[in-house]
Short mmCIF file of C-alpha atoms and ligand atoms in Angstrom, two decimals:
data_model
loop_
_atom_site.label_atom_id
_atom_site.label_comp_id
_atom_site.label_asym_id
_atom_site.label_seq_id
_atom_site.Cartn_x
_atom_site.Cartn_y
_atom_site.Cartn_z
CA UNK A 1 -22.26 -0.26 -15.87
CA UNK A 2 -23.24 3.53 -13.85
CA UNK A 3 -23.76 6.55 -16.28
CA UNK A 4 -21.42 9.65 -14.79
CA UNK A 5 -20.67 13.20 -15.59
CA UNK A 6 -18.24 12.43 -18.35
CA UNK A 7 -15.68 15.55 -16.07
CA UNK A 8 -16.20 12.49 -13.33
CA UNK A 9 -15.54 9.42 -16.00
CA UNK A 10 -12.93 11.81 -16.94
CA UNK A 11 -11.05 13.04 -13.62
CA UNK A 12 -11.47 9.78 -12.31
CA UNK A 13 -8.98 8.40 -15.06
CA UNK A 14 -6.31 10.63 -14.70
CA UNK A 15 -6.84 12.58 -17.57
CA UNK A 16 -6.65 16.03 -16.03
CA UNK A 17 -8.04 17.12 -12.35
CA UNK A 18 -12.10 17.86 -12.70
CA UNK A 19 -11.99 21.35 -12.82
CA UNK A 20 -9.61 21.11 -15.47
CA UNK A 21 -11.94 18.09 -17.67
CA UNK A 22 -14.75 20.83 -17.02
CA UNK A 23 -12.62 23.38 -18.98
CA UNK A 24 -11.90 20.90 -22.26
CA UNK A 25 -15.86 19.89 -21.94
CA UNK A 26 -16.47 23.62 -22.02
CA UNK A 27 -14.35 24.32 -24.83
CA UNK A 28 -15.53 21.76 -27.60
CA UNK A 29 -12.31 19.51 -27.02
CA UNK A 30 -13.93 16.68 -25.47
CA UNK A 31 -16.55 14.06 -28.02
CA UNK A 32 -19.26 11.52 -26.71
CA UNK A 33 -19.94 8.91 -29.61
CA UNK A 34 -18.77 11.85 -32.32
CA UNK A 35 -20.52 14.49 -31.68
CA UNK A 36 -18.92 17.27 -29.29
CA UNK A 37 -19.81 16.94 -25.98
CA UNK A 38 -21.01 20.19 -23.34
CA UNK A 39 -20.39 20.84 -19.52
CA UNK A 40 -23.14 18.46 -17.61
CA UNK A 41 -23.27 15.70 -20.35
CA UNK A 42 -23.38 12.31 -18.62
CA UNK A 43 -21.94 9.41 -20.61
CA UNK A 44 -20.65 5.09 -20.13
CA UNK A 45 -17.73 4.37 -20.62
CA UNK A 46 -18.00 1.15 -21.14
CA UNK A 47 -20.55 1.80 -23.92
CA UNK A 48 -19.97 4.90 -25.06
CA UNK A 49 -16.71 6.08 -26.89
CA UNK A 50 -15.52 9.03 -25.44
CA UNK A 51 -12.33 11.10 -27.46
CA UNK A 52 -10.17 14.29 -25.74
CA UNK A 53 -8.37 15.97 -28.11
CA UNK A 54 -4.58 15.35 -27.50
CA UNK A 55 -5.31 12.67 -24.91
CA UNK A 56 -6.84 10.05 -26.87
CA UNK A 57 -9.71 7.24 -26.93
CA UNK A 58 -10.73 6.75 -22.64
CA UNK A 59 -11.97 2.92 -22.64
CA UNK A 60 -13.22 0.16 -19.89
CA UNK A 61 -9.57 -0.52 -19.23
CA UNK A 62 -8.61 2.84 -19.05
CA UNK A 63 -7.18 2.41 -15.37
CA UNK A 64 -9.25 3.77 -12.80
CA UNK A 65 -7.11 6.06 -10.58
CA UNK A 66 -6.38 5.18 -6.86
CA UNK A 67 -4.91 6.77 -4.26
CA UNK A 68 -3.41 5.17 -0.74
CA UNK A 69 -2.04 6.23 2.35
CA UNK A 70 -0.38 3.37 3.79
CA UNK A 71 1.45 3.38 7.20
CA UNK A 72 4.54 1.30 6.34
CA UNK A 73 6.13 -0.58 9.42
CA UNK A 74 10.33 -1.01 9.37
CA UNK A 75 11.99 -3.46 7.87
CA UNK A 76 9.53 -3.27 4.49
CA UNK A 77 11.49 -1.78 1.66
CA UNK A 78 10.00 1.36 -0.58
CA UNK A 79 10.46 -0.24 -4.33
CA UNK A 80 7.62 -2.54 -6.91
CA UNK A 81 11.05 -5.12 -6.68
CA UNK A 82 13.68 -5.33 -4.73
CA UNK A 83 16.39 -7.88 -5.68
CA UNK A 84 17.09 -9.22 -2.87
CA UNK A 85 14.12 -10.26 -2.47
CA UNK A 86 13.33 -8.69 0.55
CA UNK A 87 9.58 -7.35 1.53
CA UNK A 88 8.40 -4.52 0.06
CA UNK A 89 5.84 -1.84 0.53
CA UNK A 90 3.63 -3.58 -2.34
CA UNK A 91 3.32 -6.61 -0.48
CA UNK A 92 1.38 -4.39 1.90
CA UNK A 93 -1.58 -3.42 -0.19
CA UNK A 94 -2.07 -7.13 -2.53
CA UNK A 95 -5.11 -6.60 -3.14
CA UNK A 96 -5.68 -3.71 -4.78
CA UNK A 97 -5.50 -4.47 -8.18
CA UNK A 98 -4.39 -1.79 -10.02
CA UNK A 99 -0.81 -1.20 -10.75
CA UNK A 100 0.40 1.46 -8.05
CA UNK A 101 3.64 2.72 -7.09
CA UNK A 102 5.04 4.45 -4.11
CA UNK A 103 5.17 8.34 -4.24
CA UNK A 104 9.17 9.13 -3.21
CA UNK A 105 10.78 6.71 -0.79
CA UNK A 106 10.86 5.87 3.12
CA UNK A 107 14.20 4.30 4.41
CA UNK A 108 13.22 0.42 5.04
CA UNK A 109 13.75 1.44 8.74
CA UNK A 110 11.68 4.66 8.21
CA UNK A 111 7.90 4.22 9.35
CA UNK A 112 4.64 5.45 8.84
CA UNK A 113 2.22 8.13 5.51
CA UNK A 114 3.53 6.52 2.27
CA UNK A 115 1.37 7.56 -0.73
CA UNK A 116 0.76 4.75 -3.51
CA UNK A 117 -1.00 6.02 -6.56
CA UNK A 118 -1.13 5.18 -10.31
CA UNK A 119 -1.68 8.45 -11.31
CA UNK A 120 1.95 9.36 -12.57
CA UNK A 121 1.19 13.03 -13.05
CA UNK A 122 0.54 13.60 -9.74
CA UNK A 123 3.51 11.99 -8.88
CA UNK A 124 5.97 13.36 -11.25
CA UNK A 125 4.39 16.89 -9.15
CA UNK A 126 5.09 15.61 -6.03
CA UNK A 127 8.44 14.93 -6.33
CA UNK A 128 9.51 17.50 -9.11
CA UNK A 129 12.46 19.27 -6.82
CA UNK A 130 10.19 22.62 -7.51
CA UNK A 131 7.70 21.17 -5.42
CA UNK A 132 7.93 22.58 -2.11
CA UNK A 133 5.84 20.08 -0.47
CA UNK A 134 6.22 19.58 3.31
CA UNK A 135 7.06 16.79 5.00
CA UNK A 136 7.22 16.10 8.46
CA UNK A 137 9.12 13.59 10.92
CA UNK A 138 8.87 12.40 14.33
CA UNK A 139 12.45 11.47 15.19
CA UNK A 140 13.13 9.66 18.22
CA UNK A 141 16.96 10.33 19.41
CA UNK A 142 19.90 9.01 21.46
CA UNK A 143 20.22 12.81 22.14
CA UNK A 144 18.66 16.04 22.09
CA UNK A 145 21.09 18.47 19.62
CA UNK A 146 21.73 21.62 21.88
CA UNK A 147 20.53 25.04 21.72
CA UNK A 148 23.28 25.78 18.53
CA UNK A 149 22.53 22.31 16.73
CA UNK A 150 17.98 23.34 17.19
CA UNK A 151 19.49 26.20 15.16
CA UNK A 152 22.29 24.79 12.57
CA UNK A 153 18.97 22.93 11.53
CA UNK A 154 17.07 25.74 11.53
CA UNK A 155 18.57 27.70 9.21
CA UNK A 156 20.30 25.06 6.94
CA UNK A 157 23.50 22.54 7.26
CA UNK A 158 25.70 21.53 4.64
CA UNK A 159 25.72 17.77 3.98
CA UNK A 160 28.13 15.36 1.91
CA UNK A 161 25.80 15.76 -0.83
CA UNK A 162 25.32 20.20 -0.59
CA UNK A 163 23.23 22.66 1.68
CA UNK A 164 19.99 21.52 3.24
CA UNK A 165 16.90 24.34 3.60
CA UNK A 166 15.90 25.48 6.70
CA UNK A 167 13.90 22.83 8.73
CA UNK A 168 11.47 23.54 10.95
CA UNK A 169 12.10 21.53 14.90
CA UNK A 170 10.58 21.22 17.49
CA UNK A 171 11.49 19.56 19.89
CA UNK A 172 8.61 17.30 21.81
CA UNK A 173 9.78 16.23 24.71
CA UNK A 174 13.68 14.76 25.80
CA UNK A 175 13.98 12.46 23.03
CA UNK A 176 11.93 13.12 20.55
CA UNK A 177 11.91 15.66 17.76
CA UNK A 178 9.35 16.91 15.07
CA UNK A 179 10.95 18.30 11.77
CA UNK A 180 9.40 19.75 8.69
CA UNK A 181 11.40 19.34 5.34
CA UNK A 182 10.09 19.83 1.95
CA UNK A 183 13.11 18.46 -0.04
CA UNK A 184 13.61 14.20 -0.09
CA UNK A 185 17.38 13.51 -0.67
CA UNK A 186 18.38 9.94 0.40
CA UNK A 187 18.23 9.99 4.42
CA UNK A 188 18.32 13.24 4.64
CA UNK A 189 16.79 13.68 8.46
CA UNK A 190 19.30 10.83 9.94
CA UNK A 191 21.74 12.55 7.74
CA UNK A 192 20.72 16.02 9.23
CA UNK A 193 20.61 14.89 12.74
CA UNK A 194 23.58 12.95 12.72
CA UNK A 195 25.41 16.11 11.55
CA UNK A 196 24.06 17.52 15.15
CA UNK A 197 25.47 14.84 17.09
CA UNK A 198 21.68 13.13 17.26
CA UNK A 199 21.60 9.73 16.76
CA UNK A 200 17.64 8.56 15.23
CA UNK A 201 16.92 5.34 16.68
CA UNK A 202 13.21 5.02 15.86
CA UNK A 203 11.69 7.64 12.29
CA UNK A 204 7.96 7.87 11.70
CA UNK A 205 6.48 10.10 8.87
CA UNK A 206 3.27 11.91 10.15
CA UNK A 207 2.28 13.92 7.03
CA UNK A 208 3.46 14.43 3.11
CA UNK A 209 1.32 17.87 2.46
CA UNK A 210 -2.19 18.02 2.98
CA UNK A 211 -2.51 14.49 4.24
CA UNK A 212 -1.74 13.25 7.46
CA UNK A 213 -1.05 9.52 9.16
CA UNK A 214 -4.18 10.24 12.01
CA UNK A 215 -4.53 6.32 13.24
CA UNK A 216 -4.30 4.80 10.35
CA UNK A 217 -2.56 1.27 12.59
CA UNK A 218 1.29 0.11 11.44
CA UNK A 219 1.03 -1.89 8.79
CA UNK A 220 -2.78 -0.74 7.00
CA UNK A 221 -3.38 0.94 4.25
CA UNK A 222 -6.96 3.10 3.24
CA UNK A 223 -7.83 4.93 0.47
CA UNK A 224 -7.71 8.40 0.40
CA UNK A 225 -11.26 10.64 0.49
CA UNK A 226 -12.02 12.66 -2.54
CA UNK A 227 -11.51 15.86 -0.55
CA UNK A 228 -7.57 14.53 0.55
CA UNK A 229 -6.91 13.74 -3.25
CA UNK A 230 -8.15 17.04 -4.65
CA UNK A 231 -5.83 18.65 -1.63
CA UNK A 232 -3.60 16.86 -3.71
CA UNK A 233 -4.33 17.30 -7.29
CA UNK A 234 -4.37 21.42 -6.11
CA UNK A 235 -0.57 21.08 -4.59
N1 URA B 301 14.39 10.53 5.71
C1 URA B 301 15.85 9.57 6.15
O1 URA B 301 16.48 10.45 7.15
N2 URA B 301 14.92 8.98 6.18
C2 URA B 301 13.63 8.64 5.53
O2 URA B 301 13.40 7.60 4.95
C3 URA B 301 13.39 10.05 4.83
C4 URA B 301 13.21 10.73 5.66
#
């Protein structure tokens, strides 16, 4: 059992960001064993009764928040359970005891950075259509778009579900493109490239907002660092 600062206990259980938890404490909204807490107070979640106005009571059963980065391989569906019993991304993170969910979706054949968490508030923020979270994809294509095709991608292109926002597009070499988008429509990168006559042979997400895939091996996952979590919470 550990004695920890109140804001740390609260933030790790998903009450709010650490800064917001400090504000809640400072404004007298947090009580420990029935007494209004002050900033700097410490507590022990197993034995102290911590109540937060407008949120409820923290108990040892309140799950700890986890944030994982997975390097998704091909062939895994991004869902919690697949009707057709295909392997899912959760099969790759079996040892994590918390009930976690993928944030957004990568196609079965897309590889790369997938965030999994049990932080519902963060998930909602990241997936909200008004969000401008950048996603960077590396695409291997059968042939590069023409200069005019690249211009179309950069200006926004008309797909069957409407115009895309302008994308940042860099030609990496004679078969690879790096695309930065902030929307999250179904098979968006594949459809954008198909619209300019390039077929995607391989697609990998290498960045999601402040998170970079780096050298995480395919099929492996790691916990985000506190700095990475803080950067996500700021979005
Ligand atoms: N765009 C796609 O086409 N597929 C993905 O998995 C992600 C973005």
